[in-house]
Amino acid sequence: MSRMQNVVIETVKTALGWVPAQWLPGGTPDPLIERRVALGRQDSRLDGPAKVTGLARFAAEVPMERLCYGALLHSTVTRGRIARLDTAAAEAAPGVVLVMTHRNMPRIGTLALIGVSDLSAVGNSSLPILQNDEVRYNGQVVAAVLAETQEQADHAASLIEIDYAVEAAKTRFDDAKAAARTPASILIERNHVLVGNAAQEVDRAAHRVDNLYRTPGHNHNAIELHAVTVAWQGETLLVHDATQMIAPSANALAKLFGLKKQQVRVLSPYVGGGFGGKGLWDHQVVAVAAAKLVGRPVRLMLSRESVYRMIGGRSPSEQRVAIGADADGRFNAIIHTGYSVMPPYGACPEQYTMCSRALYNAKSFEIVQHHVDLDIVPNTYMRAPGEAIGTFAIECAVDELAHQMGIDPIELRRRNEPERHPLSGTAFSQRALTTAYAEGAQHFGWERRLAEPGARRDGEWRIGMGCASGSFPYARMPGAHVRLTLRRDGTVNLSCSAQEMGMGTSTVQVQHAADRLGLPVEAISFDMGDSALPAGSMAGGSSQTVSLAAAIMAATEKLTGELLRLAGNDSPLAGLRARDVQLVDAGIGDVADTARHESYRSILTRAAREEVSVIAAGSPPLEMLKFAMHSSSAVFCELRVSEVTGEIRIDRLLGSFDCGTILNPKTAASQFKGGMIMGIGLALTEETLFDARNGRIMNATLADYHIPVHLDVPEIDVIWTGIPDPRSPLGARGIGEIGITGVAAAIANAVFNATGKRIRDLPITLDKLL
Amino acid sequence: MNPLSYHRALSTADALSRAGDGAARLLGGGTNLVDLMRKGVERPSALVDVTALPGTIEATAEGGLLIGAAARNSAVAAHPLVRSQYPMLARAILAGASAQIRNMATVGGNLMQRTRCLYFQDAAASRCNKRIPGSGCEAEGGFNRYHAIIGTSPSCIATHPSDMCVALAALDARIHVAGAAGMRTIPLVDFHLLPGDRPDIETLLAPGDIILAVEIPPSPVARNSAYRKVRDRASYAFALVSVAAGLSVREGSVEDVRIAFGGIAPKPWRAFRAEAALRGGPATREAFEAAVIEELAGATPPPEAAFKVELARRTLVAVLTELSGSDR
Amino acid sequence: MAIRINGAEIAVPDDARVSLLGLLREQLHLTGTKVGCNQGACGACTVLIDGERVLSCLTLAVQADERSVTTIEGLSGAGSHKLQDAFIEHDGLQCGYCTPGQICAADAMLREIAAGVPSYITADLAAPARLTREEVRERMSGNLCRCGAHNGIVDAILQVAAERTA
Ligand SMILES: Cc1cc2nc3c(=O)[nH]c(=O)nc-3n(C[C@H](O)[C@H](O)[C@H](O)COP(=O)(O)OP(=O)(O)OC[C@H]3O[C@@H](n4cnc5c(N)ncnc54)[C@H](O)[C@@H]3O)c2cc1C
Ligand code: SF4
Ligand code: FES
Ligand code: FES
């Protein structure tokens, strides 16, 4: 979520507090990079037992007394007004507790869009929610029903009669291009980048490619449906939500319903997949309002159809990439421009050109994005927004150029590998993409690839190999807090409002805290998923791990000072200051003289304290300002294409990652693979079918929107350079989103190698290969 | 879903006495009906569960098979006689849906499952002649990649989605039906109807009729048979094109052949013309090509499904070539 | 009228529309069985009826009358189920939402293979099916996972299968 980077950096610029000297130029890297015990170990995820037994309770699973169930009704037209609304039959239906429409929905304001003001702005849509008779997109929520049972609610919703006064709507991407907007900036970057005269350079280049690439809309399709269980307890509001943004959601709901922050508690200890889609949308607001009206707790779990209708996904795009190269393959010019959808009430600019700013050196650049305005459900962030589809375009283009020039595509990339950030000239904090390629190529057996397309076959199958680069920016959120409580028995509890969507958050941070504090992992527990806890970071932008790590570092520092104070003059540590000590062997020790050591237990016992508790926030993420920081990857694919049917079977997929320190190989490999598998879907099967005639999503089911199934997923190889980033906490960078980037291009390039057919329109369905 | 009554029928007579009620639907595994009820496409107020009626799989006196309508799809596919005598049928069933769904789905329900046309399924917002005759067809000019290329009418271009039925069509299966007027038998190839101007009428069943069994005659040609399904993901997806075929070749010429297509027509499409063209002729790739081209000569695909003509041709030629053993 | 659920006799709900899934989750608070689509398209709601895997979202609760239902809670039973341990060991889960469905499906699938039942990709339909990685992938394809835990899931299943035949 690089829009978050935007906000992050803005926030940092304005609120320059303490400077984390150790990560700035000339500073010393995080000492834990060198000293690791639990970190780097294959620990199994801590939440595993609760999940495999079905005991982990998700948002829709919290039992409550007097619960009623919600169902939503969606607009069937795209633009217009509600001309007639008859709720009588629904109200009279058995079990109905409330029918809520714009007529009786409490009046509330609109949500601040993500990234607009500050980190508490989390709205994905700024349209009013059930506040008036206006319809702005097909699928917008127009009514809600509460009933004693889900079956009754669903039935009653089907009895509501609505006539619309239909107005003309913009639903055709191609038609709307003419009126596209060109914003001044995309995230924090200037949108229109011109270095030299790229158009002229391309024309004059010895070798050039210049093509259009198209990607369709996508949906996150987390298997858990969006759900809330909401209860008003007097003047306080309890929201069990499936959300990636616990603390900001609580703030936003408080603002919307005129409550104090402390009056809203959002709980979300487990989230059944998010990928950017589990934010604050209309349904939470509707549920909270409806619960208020009826004075009863409400459970609202969206139907799968509702998820498609009202939770936006990834925008479709049309991208032009042109590259010019000299006779040696050095790039004279990179042009990356295009169109994606961003309605004025949406928040996500789908920054597909970002990757092209950092991947290659070139003499000249032209980069610009245009926003097409359509009347559709607002698109939002989806795993590696921008990069997932941007790398498809640029990395296919590089492959096309390499083929044209008769150069190995890895070699062509190597020749254009930048030393510093190609546009800003900033130093990379650490970058070893070339190493990742070398190691990946060796592991994969790249030398077995035949450059000539269609040269390898096995029966009816043509076999091909392809590769591509992936890239994703580093982000660390400011303001992530954590509470660290050290008890006299030598155990530690960490707590904050962060969440566990499957990334292994708690597992890795427990490993981290164990090393940081010189304790075994068994001594550490981690509570999270509750806005009543110190505000952690949101799960987005692949930033949660380093953001929490920085908070834990800060808390440890604070704790150390506190412990030294408590240790006092009777301690072997007497006279030592924080910078003289390290935390080892369940206590504090003198760095210079290992004999000087006192255990936590002893310090607390002498001080007659049961526990010491500190809350701290991570330092401002200044490293992001000073360095160009990116995770990067080399993706390799081998696949078969049936000459008869055009069917594609991926036989092998390998990701070679350069993402800093890998904190837990087991959970990290899962993150990488998960992203890569979503990349398989992006390449081959996934497409949200917007009917261009009316902007309605027609495949609003998991049967008709094809995400990869087991048989589509080969055994995936994942390797990494493991080179620590000297500028980040633990030497780590994000790993959650990089996995999907580059995959679609590697697959498309392998399809070309197998068949000689260049498919520039995703998904690569078999009809395109007949 | 409307409020409902539920009755588990314990005999055919019991089922027949309730099935005639216009607001009642027979319930097999529910894998299609319950889904369509949730989508508001089907709105029965009474369900008559027919899964307690016979579902046995038995050899018939003349050496064929009789499969009770309540037999689960998975049981049919796993049956030793089906696997050895009618491999195309076992393979077709196994190509459909998922293991869970095949454990639930009945043979009767599979025959009666309805199209997956996206507009048909969107009762809330889309016009569809199959749901409401005369209301229009939004697949025309909309998403029609999964739609039919042959046998369509201006009123409807939807496909029949079943895999099992494609094999049954190739195997000359007969449907045993009980109705108000007694028992009758309908050849499967006649059972499903082309849309004409009444796409809402999909089969020869009259209201109140119940499918009791499917009978498959003995079929030597079926022993050398195959089912190949082409789809958008490797598993758990409906067919773009599928082919069920059985072939026996003697001294280089086609002794007997059975061919049916799925995914290309409003009904399981038995390729009678191709069969006739092939029978007695040479079992060569060229002959297979010529036969399928003849079969699909009348194809009128909608824009997004145009590729299916070529895909069907290639798939059939590949299947027959493999069955003829000439590529081995 | 009763359904046996994890060994307990449960009355059939009055409202015939209530799915087995709804009965489990909302009335019995057996929320280990998950709901990902209510359309028969994801497998998250997989439970065992008389030992066979089915989708509880498309099963009306009344249809399960007089039958025996086992959910993930029932599989866990006395001790930990081998598959559950193997899923943890091989990291066959991330968010954990598809997991109970995957485990229930895998439990039944291993019995299906042991009984020699073929799949679409089994080369020789007449012979008993053999357990291979690809067979497991085909047979588990009715259980979607969006986090992408596929490799770990298959590894876990293969390990348990190997232990059983050992
Ligand atoms: C996600 C998903 C994927 C699928 N993929 C495939 C696929 O790839 N290939 C494929 O072929 N199928 C597929 N199916 C469809 C599945 O095969 C059918 O839903 C199933 O065969 C229907 O059988 P059933 O017993 O569940 O029927 P039900 O849903 O119970 O009934 C279907 C219809 O048959 C009628 N009926 C039932 N029994 C009788 C009877 N004895 N006499 C007369 N009428 C009767 C019912 O009234 C109803 O109208 C898929 C389904 C889903 C949900
Ligand atoms: S193709 Fe047939 S089923 Fe689909 S919308 Fe048209 S009439 Fe309806
Ligand atoms: S919830 Fe039953 S298959 Fe998805
Ligand atoms: S683990 Fe999240 S969906 Fe499978």
PDB file of C-alpha atoms and ligand atoms in Angstrom, chain B residues 115-121 126-132 135-140 143-144 147-148 153-159 195 199-200 202, ligand 2:
ATOM      1  CA  THR B 115     -27.151 -23.471 -17.294  1.00  0.00           C
ATOM      2  CA  ARG B 116     -24.323 -21.451 -15.753  1.00  0.00           C
ATOM      3  CA  CYS B 117     -25.017 -18.458 -18.022  1.00  0.00           C
ATOM      4  CA  LEU B 118     -24.045 -15.463 -15.877  1.00  0.00           C
ATOM      5  CA  TYR B 119     -27.162 -13.538 -16.817  1.00  0.00           C
ATOM      6  CA  PHE B 120     -29.418 -16.472 -16.080  1.00  0.00           C
ATOM      7  CA  GLN B 121     -27.912 -16.616 -12.595  1.00  0.00           C
ATOM      8  CA  SER B 126     -30.358  -9.209 -15.757  1.00  0.00           C
ATOM      9  CA  ARG B 127     -32.876  -9.966 -18.451  1.00  0.00           C
ATOM     10  CA  CYS B 128     -33.051 -13.584 -19.499  1.00  0.00           C
ATOM     11  CA  ASN B 129     -35.484 -15.412 -21.744  1.00  0.00           C
ATOM     12  CA  LYS B 130     -34.847 -18.637 -19.947  1.00  0.00           C
ATOM     13  CA  ARG B 131     -35.962 -17.218 -16.633  1.00  0.00           C
ATOM     14  CA  ILE B 132     -38.679 -14.970 -18.008  1.00  0.00           C
ATOM     15  CA  SER B 135     -37.802 -10.571 -21.413  1.00  0.00           C
ATOM     16  CA  GLY B 136     -34.691 -10.567 -23.587  1.00  0.00           C
ATOM     17  CA  CYS B 137     -31.245 -12.108 -23.503  1.00  0.00           C
ATOM     18  CA  GLU B 138     -28.371 -10.138 -22.054  1.00  0.00           C
ATOM     19  CA  ALA B 139     -25.749 -12.695 -22.971  1.00  0.00           C
ATOM     20  CA  GLU B 140     -26.213 -11.545 -26.525  1.00  0.00           C
ATOM     21  CA  PHE B 143     -20.224 -12.001 -21.756  1.00  0.00           C
ATOM     22  CA  ASN B 144     -20.774 -15.082 -23.870  1.00  0.00           C
ATOM     23  CA  HIS B 147     -21.932 -19.892 -24.522  1.00  0.00           C
ATOM     24  CA  ALA B 148     -23.063 -22.204 -27.255  1.00  0.00           C
ATOM     25  CA  SER B 153     -31.771 -19.749 -31.208  1.00  0.00           C
ATOM     26  CA  PRO B 154     -32.170 -15.992 -31.233  1.00  0.00           C
ATOM     27  CA  SER B 155     -33.843 -16.287 -27.848  1.00  0.00           C
ATOM     28  CA  CYS B 156     -31.067 -18.149 -25.996  1.00  0.00           C
ATOM     29  CA  ILE B 157     -27.454 -19.137 -26.514  1.00  0.00           C
ATOM     30  CA  ALA B 158     -26.769 -20.837 -23.192  1.00  0.00           C
ATOM     31  CA  THR B 159     -25.022 -24.190 -22.833  1.00  0.00           C
ATOM     32  CA  PRO B 195     -34.138 -23.452 -26.950  1.00  0.00           C
ATOM     33  CA  PRO B 199     -35.698 -21.586 -23.724  1.00  0.00           C
ATOM     34  CA  ASP B 200     -37.502 -21.965 -20.412  1.00  0.00           C
ATOM     35  CA  GLU B 202     -35.422 -27.448 -21.150  1.00  0.00           C
TER      36      GLU B 202
HETATM   37  S1  SF4 D   2     -28.228 -17.050 -23.049  1.00  0.00           S
HETATM   38 FE1  SF4 D   2     -30.166 -17.954 -22.398  1.00  0.00          FE
HETATM   39  S2  SF4 D   2     -29.851 -18.238 -20.234  1.00  0.00           S
HETATM   40 FE2  SF4 D   2     -28.339 -16.713 -20.860  1.00  0.00          FE
HETATM   41  S3  SF4 D   2     -29.335 -14.719 -20.640  1.00  0.00           S
HETATM   42 FE3  SF4 D   2     -29.708 -15.391 -22.716  1.00  0.00          FE
HETATM   43  S4  SF4 D   2     -31.697 -16.361 -22.532  1.00  0.00           S
HETATM   44 FE4  SF4 D   2     -30.897 -16.282 -20.487  1.00  0.00          FE
END
